[in-house]
mmCIF file of C-alpha atoms in Angstrom:
data_model
loop_
_atom_site.group_PDB
_atom_site.id
_atom_site.type_symbol
_atom_site.label_atom_id
_atom_site.label_comp_id
_atom_site.label_asym_id
_atom_site.label_seq_id
_atom_site.Cartn_x
_atom_site.Cartn_y
_atom_site.Cartn_z
ATOM 1 C CA MET P 1 5.773 -46.611 -125.043
ATOM 2 C CA GLU P 2 4.981 -45.879 -128.706
ATOM 3 C CA VAL P 3 6.216 -48.190 -131.452
ATOM 4 C CA ASP P 4 6.378 -47.132 -135.113
ATOM 5 C CA LEU P 5 5.719 -49.824 -137.713
ATOM 6 C CA ILE P 6 8.046 -49.570 -140.703
ATOM 7 C CA ALA P 7 7.688 -51.407 -143.998
ATOM 8 C CA GLU P 8 10.071 -54.274 -144.577
ATOM 9 C CA THR P 9 11.122 -52.809 -147.900
ATOM 10 C CA ALA P 10 12.655 -49.791 -146.368
ATOM 11 C CA PRO P 11 16.225 -49.470 -147.356
ATOM 12 C CA GLN P 12 17.217 -48.480 -143.905
ATOM 13 C CA SER P 13 15.993 -49.717 -140.690
ATOM 14 C CA THR P 14 13.998 -47.134 -138.845
ATOM 15 C CA ALA P 15 13.825 -49.046 -135.614
ATOM 16 C CA PRO P 16 15.050 -47.104 -132.703
ATOM 17 C CA VAL P 17 18.355 -47.881 -131.248
ATOM 18 C CA ILE P 18 17.961 -49.365 -127.863
ATOM 19 C CA SER P 19 20.136 -47.419 -125.413
ATOM 20 C CA ALA P 20 21.663 -48.916 -122.446
ATOM 21 C CA ASN P 21 20.487 -45.944 -120.301
ATOM 22 C CA PRO P 22 16.921 -45.996 -119.092
ATOM 23 C CA PRO P 23 14.614 -43.592 -120.809
ATOM 24 C CA ALA P 24 14.020 -40.245 -119.197
ATOM 25 C CA ALA P 25 10.838 -39.909 -117.299
ATOM 26 C CA ARG P 26 8.117 -37.733 -118.453
ATOM 27 C CA LEU P 27 7.401 -34.830 -116.300
ATOM 28 C CA GLY P 28 3.707 -34.651 -116.770
ATOM 29 C CA GLU P 29 2.915 -38.257 -116.075
ATOM 30 C CA GLU P 30 5.302 -38.641 -113.206
ATOM 31 C CA ASP P 31 4.057 -35.472 -111.537
ATOM 32 C CA ALA P 32 0.528 -36.699 -111.868
ATOM 33 C CA ALA P 33 1.495 -40.062 -110.434
ATOM 34 C CA ASP P 34 3.257 -38.357 -107.538
ATOM 35 C CA ILE P 35 0.279 -36.108 -106.780
ATOM 36 C CA ALA P 36 -2.196 -38.896 -106.912
ATOM 37 C CA ALA P 37 -0.176 -41.145 -104.625
ATOM 38 C CA PRO P 38 -1.759 -41.309 -101.128
ATOM 39 C CA PRO P 39 0.309 -39.926 -98.252
ATOM 40 C CA GLU P 40 2.184 -42.371 -96.207
ATOM 41 C CA PRO P 41 0.707 -42.909 -92.763
ATOM 42 C CA VAL P 42 2.417 -40.944 -90.006
ATOM 43 C CA PRO P 43 3.452 -43.229 -87.181
ATOM 44 C CA THR P 44 1.602 -42.469 -83.955
ATOM 45 C CA PRO P 45 4.023 -41.353 -81.234
ATOM 46 C CA PRO P 46 4.110 -43.709 -78.283
ATOM 47 C CA LEU P 47 2.075 -42.621 -75.241
ATOM 48 C CA PRO P 48 4.223 -41.362 -72.335
ATOM 49 C CA GLU P 49 4.452 -43.717 -69.463
ATOM 50 C CA PRO P 50 2.439 -42.550 -66.448
ATOM 51 C CA VAL P 51 4.583 -41.010 -63.721
ATOM 52 C CA VAL P 52 3.960 -42.759 -60.423
ATOM 53 C CA ARG P 53 4.233 -40.242 -57.564
ATOM 54 C CA PRO P 54 4.952 -41.505 -54.042
ATOM 55 C CA THR P 55 1.974 -41.263 -51.714
ATOM 56 C CA PRO P 56 2.761 -38.574 -49.088
ATOM 57 C CA ALA P 57 2.762 -39.708 -45.461
ATOM 58 C CA PRO P 58 -0.282 -38.531 -43.529
ATOM 59 C CA ALA P 59 0.388 -35.383 -41.525
ATOM 60 C CA PRO P 60 0.171 -35.811 -37.718
ATOM 61 C CA LYS P 61 -3.118 -34.677 -36.342
ATOM 62 C CA GLN P 62 -2.885 -31.568 -34.207
ATOM 63 C CA VAL P 63 -4.556 -31.968 -30.875
ATOM 64 C CA ALA P 64 -6.572 -28.905 -30.052
ATOM 65 C CA LYS P 65 -5.518 -27.291 -26.794
ATOM 66 C CA PRO P 66 -8.342 -26.869 -24.314
ATOM 67 C CA VAL P 67 -9.415 -23.278 -24.138
ATOM 68 C CA PRO P 68 -9.781 -22.185 -20.492
ATOM 69 C CA ALA P 69 -13.297 -21.272 -19.701
ATOM 70 C CA THR P 70 -13.739 -17.603 -19.063
ATOM 71 C CA PRO P 71 -15.079 -17.147 -15.538
ATOM 72 C CA LYS P 72 -18.442 -15.647 -15.542
ATOM 73 C CA LYS P 73 -18.584 -12.346 -13.814
ATOM 74 C CA SER P 74 -21.220 -12.335 -11.206
ATOM 75 C CA PRO P 75 -23.477 -9.368 -11.473
ATOM 76 C CA PRO P 76 -22.725 -6.731 -8.865
ATOM 77 C CA ALA P 77 -24.876 -7.076 -5.844
ATOM 78 C CA ALA P 78 -27.501 -4.514 -5.583
ATOM 79 C CA GLN P 79 -26.545 -1.899 -3.106
ATOM 80 C CA LYS P 80 -28.905 -1.873 -0.254
ATOM 81 C CA ALA P 81 -30.175 1.408 0.855
ATOM 82 C CA PRO P 82 -28.842 2.369 4.274
ATOM 83 C CA PRO P 83 -31.384 1.706 6.955
ATOM 84 C CA ARG P 84 -33.164 4.710 8.154
ATOM 85 C CA PRO P 85 -32.374 5.632 11.726
ATOM 86 C CA THR P 86 -35.130 4.682 14.049
ATOM 87 C CA PRO P 87 -36.366 7.739 15.869
ATOM 88 C CA LYS P 88 -35.540 7.480 19.505
ATOM 89 C CA ALA P 89 -38.438 7.638 21.845
ATOM 90 C CA GLU P 90 -38.334 10.668 24.017
ATOM 91 C CA PRO P 91 -37.874 9.749 27.658
ATOM 92 C CA LYS P 92 -40.869 10.368 29.760
ATOM 93 C CA LYS P 93 -40.505 13.217 32.112
ATOM 94 C CA GLN P 94 -40.636 12.032 35.647
ATOM 95 C CA SER P 95 -42.295 14.099 38.203
ATOM 96 C CA SER P 96 -39.802 15.913 40.364
ATOM 97 C CA ARG P 97 -42.189 15.788 43.270
ATOM 98 C CA PRO P 98 -40.754 13.514 45.981
ATOM 99 C CA THR P 99 -43.013 10.648 46.914
ATOM 100 C CA GLY P 100 -40.919 9.132 49.665
ATOM 101 C CA ARG P 101 -40.981 5.685 48.023
ATOM 102 C CA LEU P 102 -37.852 3.916 46.667
ATOM 103 C CA ASP P 103 -39.592 1.069 44.862
ATOM 104 C CA GLY P 104 -39.336 2.681 41.436
ATOM 105 C CA ILE P 105 -35.704 3.685 41.891
ATOM 106 C CA VAL P 106 -34.654 0.177 42.893
ATOM 107 C CA ASP P 107 -36.550 -1.348 39.967
ATOM 108 C CA GLY P 108 -34.961 1.119 37.559
ATOM 109 C CA LEU P 109 -31.450 0.382 38.796
ATOM 110 C CA SER P 110 -31.965 -3.356 38.564
ATOM 111 C CA ARG P 111 -33.228 -3.056 35.011
ATOM 112 C CA SER P 112 -30.681 -0.537 33.736
ATOM 113 C CA GLN P 113 -27.622 -2.374 35.037
ATOM 114 C CA PRO P 114 -26.960 -5.485 32.936
ATOM 115 C CA LYS P 115 -25.709 -8.505 34.701
ATOM 116 C CA ALA P 116 -22.038 -9.244 34.131
ATOM 117 C CA PRO P 117 -21.501 -12.549 32.356
ATOM 118 C CA ALA P 118 -20.001 -15.276 34.453
ATOM 119 C CA SER P 119 -16.278 -15.582 33.899
ATOM 120 C CA LYS P 120 -15.246 -18.818 32.303
ATOM 121 C CA GLY P 121 -11.745 -18.580 33.726
ATOM 122 C CA ALA P 122 -8.430 -17.373 32.348
ATOM 123 C CA PRO P 123 -5.060 -19.073 31.961
ATOM 124 C CA ALA P 124 -3.468 -19.956 35.307
ATOM 125 C CA ALA P 125 -0.433 -17.657 34.859
ATOM 126 C CA ALA P 126 -2.510 -14.588 33.986
ATOM 127 C CA THR P 127 -4.991 -15.239 36.808
ATOM 128 C CA ALA P 128 -2.221 -15.635 39.409
ATOM 129 C CA ALA P 129 -0.574 -12.377 38.334
ATOM 130 C CA GLU P 130 -3.837 -10.476 38.486
ATOM 131 C CA VAL P 131 -4.719 -11.918 41.894
ATOM 132 C CA LYS P 132 -1.308 -11.071 43.373
ATOM 133 C CA ARG P 133 -1.473 -7.536 42.000
ATOM 134 C CA SER P 134 -4.910 -7.057 43.519
ATOM 135 C CA ILE P 135 -3.697 -8.383 46.895
ATOM 136 C CA ASP P 136 -0.682 -6.030 46.912
ATOM 137 C CA VAL P 137 -2.867 -3.019 46.156
ATOM 138 C CA SER P 138 -5.349 -3.913 48.886
ATOM 139 C CA ILE P 139 -2.828 -4.710 51.677
ATOM 140 C CA ARG P 140 -0.352 -1.902 50.969
ATOM 141 C CA GLY P 141 -3.205 0.567 50.522
ATOM 142 C CA LYS P 142 -4.268 -0.006 54.157
ATOM 143 C CA ILE P 143 -0.781 -0.294 55.715
ATOM 144 C CA LEU P 144 1.115 2.614 54.104
ATOM 145 C CA PRO P 145 -0.936 5.414 55.700
ATOM 146 C CA ARG P 146 -0.221 3.943 59.176
ATOM 147 C CA TRP P 147 3.433 3.397 58.297
ATOM 148 C CA ASN P 148 3.907 6.986 57.113
ATOM 149 C CA ALA P 149 2.265 8.272 60.297
ATOM 150 C CA CYS P 150 4.893 6.512 62.445
ATOM 151 C CA ARG P 151 7.956 8.797 62.427
ATOM 152 C CA VAL P 152 11.466 7.373 62.653
ATOM 153 C CA SER P 153 14.289 9.924 62.363
ATOM 154 C CA GLY P 154 18.067 9.731 62.490
ATOM 155 C CA VAL P 155 21.198 9.549 60.363
ATOM 156 C CA ASP P 156 20.946 7.136 57.373
ATOM 157 C CA VAL P 157 17.475 6.069 58.435
ATOM 158 C CA ASP P 158 16.420 6.190 54.773
ATOM 159 C CA GLN P 159 18.776 3.247 54.096
ATOM 160 C CA LEU P 160 16.875 0.893 56.398
ATOM 161 C CA VAL P 161 14.473 -1.594 54.768
ATOM 162 C CA THR P 162 12.371 -3.741 57.117
ATOM 163 C CA THR P 163 10.841 -6.949 55.730
ATOM 164 C CA VAL P 164 7.880 -8.353 57.676
ATOM 165 C CA VAL P 165 6.329 -11.783 57.017
ATOM 166 C CA PHE P 166 2.925 -12.205 58.668
ATOM 167 C CA ARG P 167 -0.042 -14.591 58.591
ATOM 168 C CA LEU P 168 -3.714 -13.802 58.031
ATOM 169 C CA SER P 169 -6.873 -15.768 58.684
ATOM 170 C CA GLN P 170 -9.543 -16.382 56.037
ATOM 171 C CA SER P 171 -11.424 -13.386 57.376
ATOM 172 C CA GLY P 172 -8.380 -11.156 56.704
ATOM 173 C CA ALA P 173 -7.418 -10.707 60.361
ATOM 174 C CA LEU P 174 -3.774 -10.759 61.532
ATOM 175 C CA THR P 175 -2.876 -14.045 63.275
ATOM 176 C CA GLY P 176 0.855 -13.449 63.905
ATOM 177 C CA PHE P 177 4.290 -12.451 62.641
ATOM 178 C CA VAL P 178 6.557 -15.042 61.076
ATOM 179 C CA SER P 179 9.727 -12.920 60.846
ATOM 180 C CA VAL P 180 10.919 -9.288 60.965
ATOM 181 C CA ASN P 181 14.288 -8.429 59.390
ATOM 182 C CA THR P 182 15.981 -5.118 58.542
ATOM 183 C CA LYS P 183 18.639 -4.477 55.903
ATOM 184 C CA GLY P 184 20.891 -1.470 55.259
ATOM 185 C CA VAL P 185 22.145 -1.282 58.867
ATOM 186 C CA ASN P 186 25.379 0.668 59.582
ATOM 187 C CA ASP P 187 26.999 2.362 62.615
ATOM 188 C CA SER P 188 25.015 5.544 62.041
ATOM 189 C CA ASN P 189 21.512 4.019 61.918
ATOM 190 C CA ARG P 190 21.982 0.966 64.121
ATOM 191 C CA PHE P 191 20.026 2.586 66.948
ATOM 192 C CA GLN P 192 17.071 3.190 64.635
ATOM 193 C CA VAL P 193 16.564 -0.492 63.693
ATOM 194 C CA GLN P 194 14.285 -1.353 66.604
ATOM 195 C CA PRO P 195 11.965 1.697 66.191
ATOM 196 C CA HIS P 196 11.873 0.949 62.470
ATOM 197 C CA GLN P 197 10.672 -2.611 63.096
ATOM 198 C CA GLU P 198 8.172 -1.540 65.769
ATOM 199 C CA CYS P 199 6.581 0.972 63.405
ATOM 200 C CA ALA P 200 6.254 -1.703 60.710
ATOM 201 C CA LYS P 201 4.525 -4.165 63.045
ATOM 202 C CA LYS P 202 2.246 -1.472 64.501
ATOM 203 C CA ALA P 203 1.146 -0.335 61.013
ATOM 204 C CA ILE P 204 0.157 -3.910 60.093
ATOM 205 C CA GLN P 205 -1.776 -4.379 63.321
ATOM 206 C CA LEU P 206 -3.720 -1.133 62.826
ATOM 207 C CA ALA P 207 -4.565 -1.993 59.192
ATOM 208 C CA SER P 208 -5.928 -5.463 60.073
ATOM 209 C CA PRO P 209 -8.364 -6.964 59.139
ATOM 210 C CA PHE P 210 -7.924 -6.774 55.366
ATOM 211 C CA ASP P 211 -10.773 -7.017 52.874
ATOM 212 C CA LEU P 212 -9.518 -9.797 50.571
ATOM 213 C CA ASP P 213 -11.148 -12.412 48.355
ATOM 214 C CA PRO P 214 -11.479 -15.659 50.342
ATOM 215 C CA ASP P 215 -11.369 -17.691 47.110
ATOM 216 C CA SER P 216 -7.707 -16.672 46.684
ATOM 217 C CA TYR P 217 -6.762 -17.311 50.308
ATOM 218 C CA ASP P 218 -3.780 -19.435 49.297
ATOM 219 C CA TYR P 219 -2.148 -16.302 47.814
ATOM 220 C CA TRP P 220 -2.445 -14.063 50.914
ATOM 221 C CA LYS P 221 -2.637 -16.355 53.968
ATOM 222 C CA GLU P 222 1.123 -15.616 54.450
ATOM 223 C CA TYR P 223 2.207 -12.259 53.087
ATOM 224 C CA THR P 224 5.645 -10.610 52.803
ATOM 225 C CA LEU P 225 5.877 -6.807 53.032
ATOM 226 C CA HIS P 226 8.891 -4.492 52.512
ATOM 227 C CA LEU P 227 8.859 -1.047 54.237
ATOM 228 C CA ASP P 228 11.342 1.868 54.130
ATOM 229 C CA LYS P 229 11.403 5.603 54.886
ATOM 230 C CA LYS P 230 12.737 6.876 51.545
#
């Protein structure tokens, strides 16, 4: 603020009139004061609060499935070469000149014929059937030729069937007749029954003795035979 000093003898007062309004500010000084004033500090923004994330639950462990073991392929077996055929030895030529001796022939037969293995036995049912079949073939084979040679003729003679039951010894010889019966008898062939039975008994007597296995004697010691003229 500038103040002017005025002499006391001045007729009029030169003092400035004090106004009730505040004096206007000077532009130059105020601008300079404003420029020189330091900037107000900028408040630091508050730091953001840390975000707390929930801890994720641990994932279940995956159990590894067992991988089936691949079977190892065995290497193919080496193919064996087929065996070479062994050359057969040529048979020695025997002299065709007769010597009159049979020693060599007997020895050759005994060596060439292998011995049959001993039978260990078969089931009882099969053995019985085979034995009975063999007995029938042997007995009927010797009786039928004699039976066919005995001629019985007449009306309805082909309807007669004579059944003879006879006994044999262990040697196969006939020891006697148990029974002789005839079926198929009618008025026309009644007179032929007796000749029919006589021919049956005669054929058995002529065929005896029979060549049978003594080990199976229980099967043929009493034999039943059926004969007809059909």
